[in-house]
Amino acid sequence: MWRRRSKETGVTIIELLVAIFIVGLLAAISVPAVQSARESSRRVQCLSNLRQIGQAFHMHHEAHRHFPSGGWGYRWQPDPGRGLGRHQPGGWPYAVLPYLEQQVLRGVGGRLSDADERSAMLVVVQTPLPVFHCPSRRSANAYPYSGRSGFVNLDRPASAARSDYSANAGDLQPGDKQWPGRYGPGPESLAEGDSPMFHWTQLDRTGIVYRRSETNLAALRDGASNIYLIGEGYLNPEHYVDGLGMNDDQGMYVGYDRDTLRITHPDAPPMRDTRGVEADHSFGSAHPGGFHVAFADGSARLIRFTITPDAHRRMGNRADGQPVDASEL
């Protein structure tokens, strides 16, 4: 009995090429969309971080009648027995720990011998906190410590926690008549720092946080909605994780240093993180288009990199008598 042979079917080369082209086209369309969605999510988280830190600043103000202080200098880390304000050699991130649900970390080292306290504080400075990290830039890890000078009140750590956020130190540039020199090391000892004979410099910056600052809301004569409180700081992507950036080498708890402070002088414009470019004093971010800022009134938003130099400068000065219109941001 004869049977009809079924017609064999297959895929031609042309059909295969068309299918590959369609798959490639769909991938080309979907990958940027996925990347955009991920970046959007990271930006939301970054802005949320700044809002939390901004709220912590205000809780500190409510409890102590002034915003966190900037600390003593780049050779100083926090001292758990020195309280707050001008007497605390460590930087502002240490002051806000209790208001970020980190009371335990803030309490480490208290009532210990000097040697035990130094050991305990090594743990503190190497403890990263996710709220201080922009997810578009890097993870919350302790990164290598590369500072060359070491610290007066702490043994040299192998690594240190970092902050992607910096407080507003004002609109003056290091080297200006009102700001001689650069961020300094501070005194050589606690006794020297406590002495009325010690000559402190850079105590009259125009921002909110600076050396030994105790700025309160009443000092913001331009209005709390017209001044940056804290924002994303610029960092060269080549130094995200190696600790070699001059504005990221000392750790986030260091006193009065560009690791956690930025300025709004026209010579330090805000910019997107760029490989090979050092902009130690600038605000900036890993995001396209702009950087996030928490204002002194508690609000937070994205500031465009295209903000005019004049408007950006005025947002760093708490009392220049020149408020900025929101449309300029």
JSON list of N, CA and C in Angstrom, two decimals, residues 199-234:
[
{"chain": "A", "resi": 199, "resn": "HIS", "atom": "N", "xyz": [44.90, 79.20, 68.42]},
{"chain": "A", "resi": 199, "resn": "HIS", "atom": "CA", "xyz": [44.35, 80.06, 67.36]},
{"chain": "A", "resi": 199, "resn": "HIS", "atom": "C", "xyz": [43.60, 79.21, 66.34]},
{"chain": "A", "resi": 200, "resn": "TRP", "atom": "N", "xyz": [42.28, 79.21, 66.44]},
{"chain": "A", "resi": 200, "resn": "TRP", "atom": "CA", "xyz": [41.45, 78.52, 65.46]},
{"chain": "A", "resi": 200, "resn": "TRP", "atom": "C", "xyz": [41.29, 79.40, 64.22]},
{"chain": "A", "resi": 201, "resn": "THR", "atom": "N", "xyz": [41.28, 78.78, 63.05]},
{"chain": "A", "resi": 201, "resn": "THR", "atom": "CA", "xyz": [41.02, 79.51, 61.81]},
{"chain": "A", "resi": 201, "resn": "THR", "atom": "C", "xyz": [39.76, 78.97, 61.16]},
{"chain": "A", "resi": 202, "resn": "GLN", "atom": "N", "xyz": [39.23, 79.71, 60.21]},
{"chain": "A", "resi": 202, "resn": "GLN", "atom": "CA", "xyz": [38.08, 79.28, 59.40]},
{"chain": "A", "resi": 202, "resn": "GLN", "atom": "C", "xyz": [36.85, 78.99, 60.26]},
{"chain": "A", "resi": 203, "resn": "LEU", "atom": "N", "xyz": [36.57, 79.90, 61.20]},
{"chain": "A", "resi": 203, "resn": "LEU", "atom": "CA", "xyz": [35.42, 79.73, 62.08]},
{"chain": "A", "resi": 203, "resn": "LEU", "atom": "C", "xyz": [34.21, 80.52, 61.63]},
{"chain": "A", "resi": 204, "resn": "ASP", "atom": "N", "xyz": [34.32, 81.25, 60.53]},
{"chain": "A", "resi": 204, "resn": "ASP", "atom": "CA", "xyz": [33.23, 82.14, 60.12]},
{"chain": "A", "resi": 204, "resn": "ASP", "atom": "C", "xyz": [32.80, 81.88, 58.68]},
{"chain": "A", "resi": 205, "resn": "ARG", "atom": "N", "xyz": [32.65, 80.61, 58.34]},
{"chain": "A", "resi": 205, "resn": "ARG", "atom": "CA", "xyz": [32.22, 80.26, 56.99]},
{"chain": "A", "resi": 205, "resn": "ARG", "atom": "C", "xyz": [30.78, 80.71, 56.76]},
{"chain": "A", "resi": 206, "resn": "THR", "atom": "N", "xyz": [30.38, 80.73, 55.51]},
{"chain": "A", "resi": 206, "resn": "THR", "atom": "CA", "xyz": [29.07, 81.27, 55.15]},
{"chain": "A", "resi": 206, "resn": "THR", "atom": "C", "xyz": [27.97, 80.22, 55.03]},
{"chain": "A", "resi": 207, "resn": "GLY", "atom": "N", "xyz": [28.32, 78.94, 55.22]},
{"chain": "A", "resi": 207, "resn": "GLY", "atom": "CA", "xyz": [27.32, 77.88, 55.09]},
{"chain": "A", "resi": 207, "resn": "GLY", "atom": "C", "xyz": [26.68, 77.52, 56.41]},
{"chain": "A", "resi": 208, "resn": "ILE", "atom": "N", "xyz": [26.39, 76.24, 56.58]},
{"chain": "A", "resi": 208, "resn": "ILE", "atom": "CA", "xyz": [25.72, 75.77, 57.79]},
{"chain": "A", "resi": 208, "resn": "ILE", "atom": "C", "xyz": [26.64, 74.93, 58.66]},
{"chain": "A", "resi": 209, "resn": "VAL", "atom": "N", "xyz": [27.52, 74.13, 58.03]},
{"chain": "A", "resi": 209, "resn": "VAL", "atom": "CA", "xyz": [28.42, 73.26, 58.78]},
{"chain": "A", "resi": 209, "resn": "VAL", "atom": "C", "xyz": [29.86, 73.59, 58.40]},
{"chain": "A", "resi": 210, "resn": "TYR", "atom": "N", "xyz": [30.68, 73.85, 59.40]},
{"chain": "A", "resi": 210, "resn": "TYR", "atom": "CA", "xyz": [32.10, 74.15, 59.17]},
{"chain": "A", "resi": 210, "resn": "TYR", "atom": "C", "xyz": [32.84, 73.92, 60.48]},
{"chain": "A", "resi": 211, "resn": "ARG", "atom": "N", "xyz": [34.08, 74.34, 60.56]},
{"chain": "A", "resi": 211, "resn": "ARG", "atom": "CA", "xyz": [34.88, 74.06, 61.75]},
{"chain": "A", "resi": 211, "resn": "ARG", "atom": "C", "xyz": [34.23, 74.65, 63.01]},
{"chain": "A", "resi": 212, "resn": "ARG", "atom": "N", "xyz": [33.97, 73.77, 63.98]},
{"chain": "A", "resi": 212, "resn": "ARG", "atom": "CA", "xyz": [33.41, 74.12, 65.30]},
{"chain": "A", "resi": 212, "resn": "ARG", "atom": "C", "xyz": [32.10, 74.91, 65.19]},
{"chain": "A", "resi": 213, "resn": "SER", "atom": "N", "xyz": [31.37, 74.71, 64.13]},
{"chain": "A", "resi": 213, "resn": "SER", "atom": "CA", "xyz": [30.13, 75.46, 63.92]},
{"chain": "A", "resi": 213, "resn": "SER", "atom": "C", "xyz": [29.04, 75.04, 64.89]},
{"chain": "A", "resi": 214, "resn": "GLU", "atom": "N", "xyz": [28.18, 75.99, 65.21]},
{"chain": "A", "resi": 214, "resn": "GLU", "atom": "CA", "xyz": [26.96, 75.73, 65.98]},
{"chain": "A", "resi": 214, "resn": "GLU", "atom": "C", "xyz": [25.85, 76.60, 65.39]},
{"chain": "A", "resi": 215, "resn": "THR", "atom": "N", "xyz": [25.63, 76.43, 64.10]},
{"chain": "A", "resi": 215, "resn": "THR", "atom": "CA", "xyz": [24.67, 77.26, 63.36]},
{"chain": "A", "resi": 215, "resn": "THR", "atom": "C", "xyz": [23.24, 76.89, 63.73]},
{"chain": "A", "resi": 216, "resn": "ASN", "atom": "N", "xyz": [22.40, 77.89, 63.96]},
{"chain": "A", "resi": 216, "resn": "ASN", "atom": "CA", "xyz": [21.00, 77.61, 64.24]},
{"chain": "A", "resi": 216, "resn": "ASN", "atom": "C", "xyz": [20.11, 78.21, 63.15]},
{"chain": "A", "resi": 217, "resn": "LEU", "atom": "N", "xyz": [18.83, 77.90, 63.22]},
{"chain": "A", "resi": 217, "resn": "LEU", "atom": "CA", "xyz": [17.90, 78.36, 62.19]},
{"chain": "A", "resi": 217, "resn": "LEU", "atom": "C", "xyz": [17.81, 79.87, 62.12]},
{"chain": "A", "resi": 218, "resn": "ALA", "atom": "N", "xyz": [17.98, 80.54, 63.24]},
{"chain": "A", "resi": 218, "resn": "ALA", "atom": "CA", "xyz": [17.90, 82.00, 63.25]},
{"chain": "A", "resi": 218, "resn": "ALA", "atom": "C", "xyz": [19.01, 82.63, 62.42]},
{"chain": "A", "resi": 219, "resn": "ALA", "atom": "N", "xyz": [20.11, 81.91, 62.23]},
{"chain": "A", "resi": 219, "resn": "ALA", "atom": "CA", "xyz": [21.23, 82.44, 61.45]},
{"chain": "A", "resi": 219, "resn": "ALA", "atom": "C", "xyz": [20.98, 82.36, 59.95]},
{"chain": "A", "resi": 220, "resn": "LEU", "atom": "N", "xyz": [19.94, 81.64, 59.54]},
{"chain": "A", "resi": 220, "resn": "LEU", "atom": "CA", "xyz": [19.64, 81.48, 58.11]},
{"chain": "A", "resi": 220, "resn": "LEU", "atom": "C", "xyz": [18.75, 82.65, 57.68]},
{"chain": "A", "resi": 221, "resn": "ARG", "atom": "N", "xyz": [19.34, 83.81, 57.56]},
{"chain": "A", "resi": 221, "resn": "ARG", "atom": "CA", "xyz": [18.57, 85.03, 57.33]},
{"chain": "A", "resi": 221, "resn": "ARG", "atom": "C", "xyz": [17.94, 85.09, 55.95]},
{"chain": "A", "resi": 222, "resn": "ASP", "atom": "N", "xyz": [18.44, 84.31, 55.00]},
{"chain": "A", "resi": 222, "resn": "ASP", "atom": "CA", "xyz": [17.82, 84.26, 53.68]},
{"chain": "A", "resi": 222, "resn": "ASP", "atom": "C", "xyz": [16.61, 83.34, 53.64]},
{"chain": "A", "resi": 223, "resn": "GLY", "atom": "N", "xyz": [16.37, 82.63, 54.72]},
{"chain": "A", "resi": 223, "resn": "GLY", "atom": "CA", "xyz": [15.25, 81.69, 54.78]},
{"chain": "A", "resi": 223, "resn": "GLY", "atom": "C", "xyz": [15.74, 80.26, 54.60]},
{"chain": "A", "resi": 224, "resn": "ALA", "atom": "N", "xyz": [15.19, 79.35, 55.38]},
{"chain": "A", "resi": 224, "resn": "ALA", "atom": "CA", "xyz": [15.64, 77.96, 55.35]},
{"chain": "A", "resi": 224, "resn": "ALA", "atom": "C", "xyz": [15.40, 77.28, 54.01]},
{"chain": "A", "resi": 225, "resn": "SER", "atom": "N", "xyz": [14.44, 77.78, 53.24]},
{"chain": "A", "resi": 225, "resn": "SER", "atom": "CA", "xyz": [14.16, 77.18, 51.93]},
{"chain": "A", "resi": 225, "resn": "SER", "atom": "C", "xyz": [15.12, 77.68, 50.86]},
{"chain": "A", "resi": 226, "resn": "ASN", "atom": "N", "xyz": [16.01, 78.60, 51.22]},
{"chain": "A", "resi": 226, "resn": "ASN", "atom": "CA", "xyz": [16.93, 79.21, 50.26]},
{"chain": "A", "resi": 226, "resn": "ASN", "atom": "C", "xyz": [18.38, 78.85, 50.50]},
{"chain": "A", "resi": 227, "resn": "ILE", "atom": "N", "xyz": [18.61, 77.75, 51.18]},
{"chain": "A", "resi": 227, "resn": "ILE", "atom": "CA", "xyz": [20.00, 77.33, 51.40]},
{"chain": "A", "resi": 227, "resn": "ILE", "atom": "C", "xyz": [20.11, 75.81, 51.45]},
{"chain": "A", "resi": 228, "resn": "TYR", "atom": "N", "xyz": [21.16, 75.30, 50.81]},
{"chain": "A", "resi": 228, "resn": "TYR", "atom": "CA", "xyz": [21.45, 73.87, 50.89]},
{"chain": "A", "resi": 228, "resn": "TYR", "atom": "C", "xyz": [21.82, 73.51, 52.33]},
{"chain": "A", "resi": 229, "resn": "LEU", "atom": "N", "xyz": [21.35, 72.37, 52.77]},
{"chain": "A", "resi": 229, "resn": "LEU", "atom": "CA", "xyz": [21.78, 71.82, 54.05]},
{"chain": "A", "resi": 229, "resn": "LEU", "atom": "C", "xyz": [22.82, 70.73, 53.82]},
{"chain": "A", "resi": 230, "resn": "ILE", "atom": "N", "xyz": [22.45, 69.76, 52.99]},
{"chain": "A", "resi": 230, "resn": "ILE", "atom": "CA", "xyz": [23.34, 68.65, 52.68]},
{"chain": "A", "resi": 230, "resn": "ILE", "atom": "C", "xyz": [23.00, 68.13, 51.30]},
{"chain": "A", "resi": 231, "resn": "GLY", "atom": "N", "xyz": [24.02, 67.72, 50.55]},
{"chain": "A", "resi": 231, "resn": "GLY", "atom": "CA", "xyz": [23.78, 67.23, 49.20]},
{"chain": "A", "resi": 231, "resn": "GLY", "atom": "C", "xyz": [24.80, 66.18, 48.79]},
{"chain": "A", "resi": 232, "resn": "GLU", "atom": "N", "xyz": [24.62, 65.66, 47.60]},
{"chain": "A", "resi": 232, "resn": "GLU", "atom": "CA", "xyz": [25.59, 64.69, 47.08]},
{"chain": "A", "resi": 232, "resn": "GLU", "atom": "C", "xyz": [26.89, 65.39, 46.73]},
{"chain": "A", "resi": 233, "resn": "GLY", "atom": "N", "xyz": [28.00, 64.78, 47.09]},
{"chain": "A", "resi": 233, "resn": "GLY", "atom": "CA", "xyz": [29.30, 65.34, 46.79]},
{"chain": "A", "resi": 233, "resn": "GLY", "atom": "C", "xyz": [29.93, 64.67, 45.59]},
{"chain": "A", "resi": 234, "resn": "TYR", "atom": "N", "xyz": [30.65, 65.44, 44.79]},
{"chain": "A", "resi": 234, "resn": "TYR", "atom": "CA", "xyz": [31.33, 64.90, 43.61]},
{"chain": "A", "resi": 234, "resn": "TYR", "atom": "C", "xyz": [32.43, 63.92, 44.01]}
]
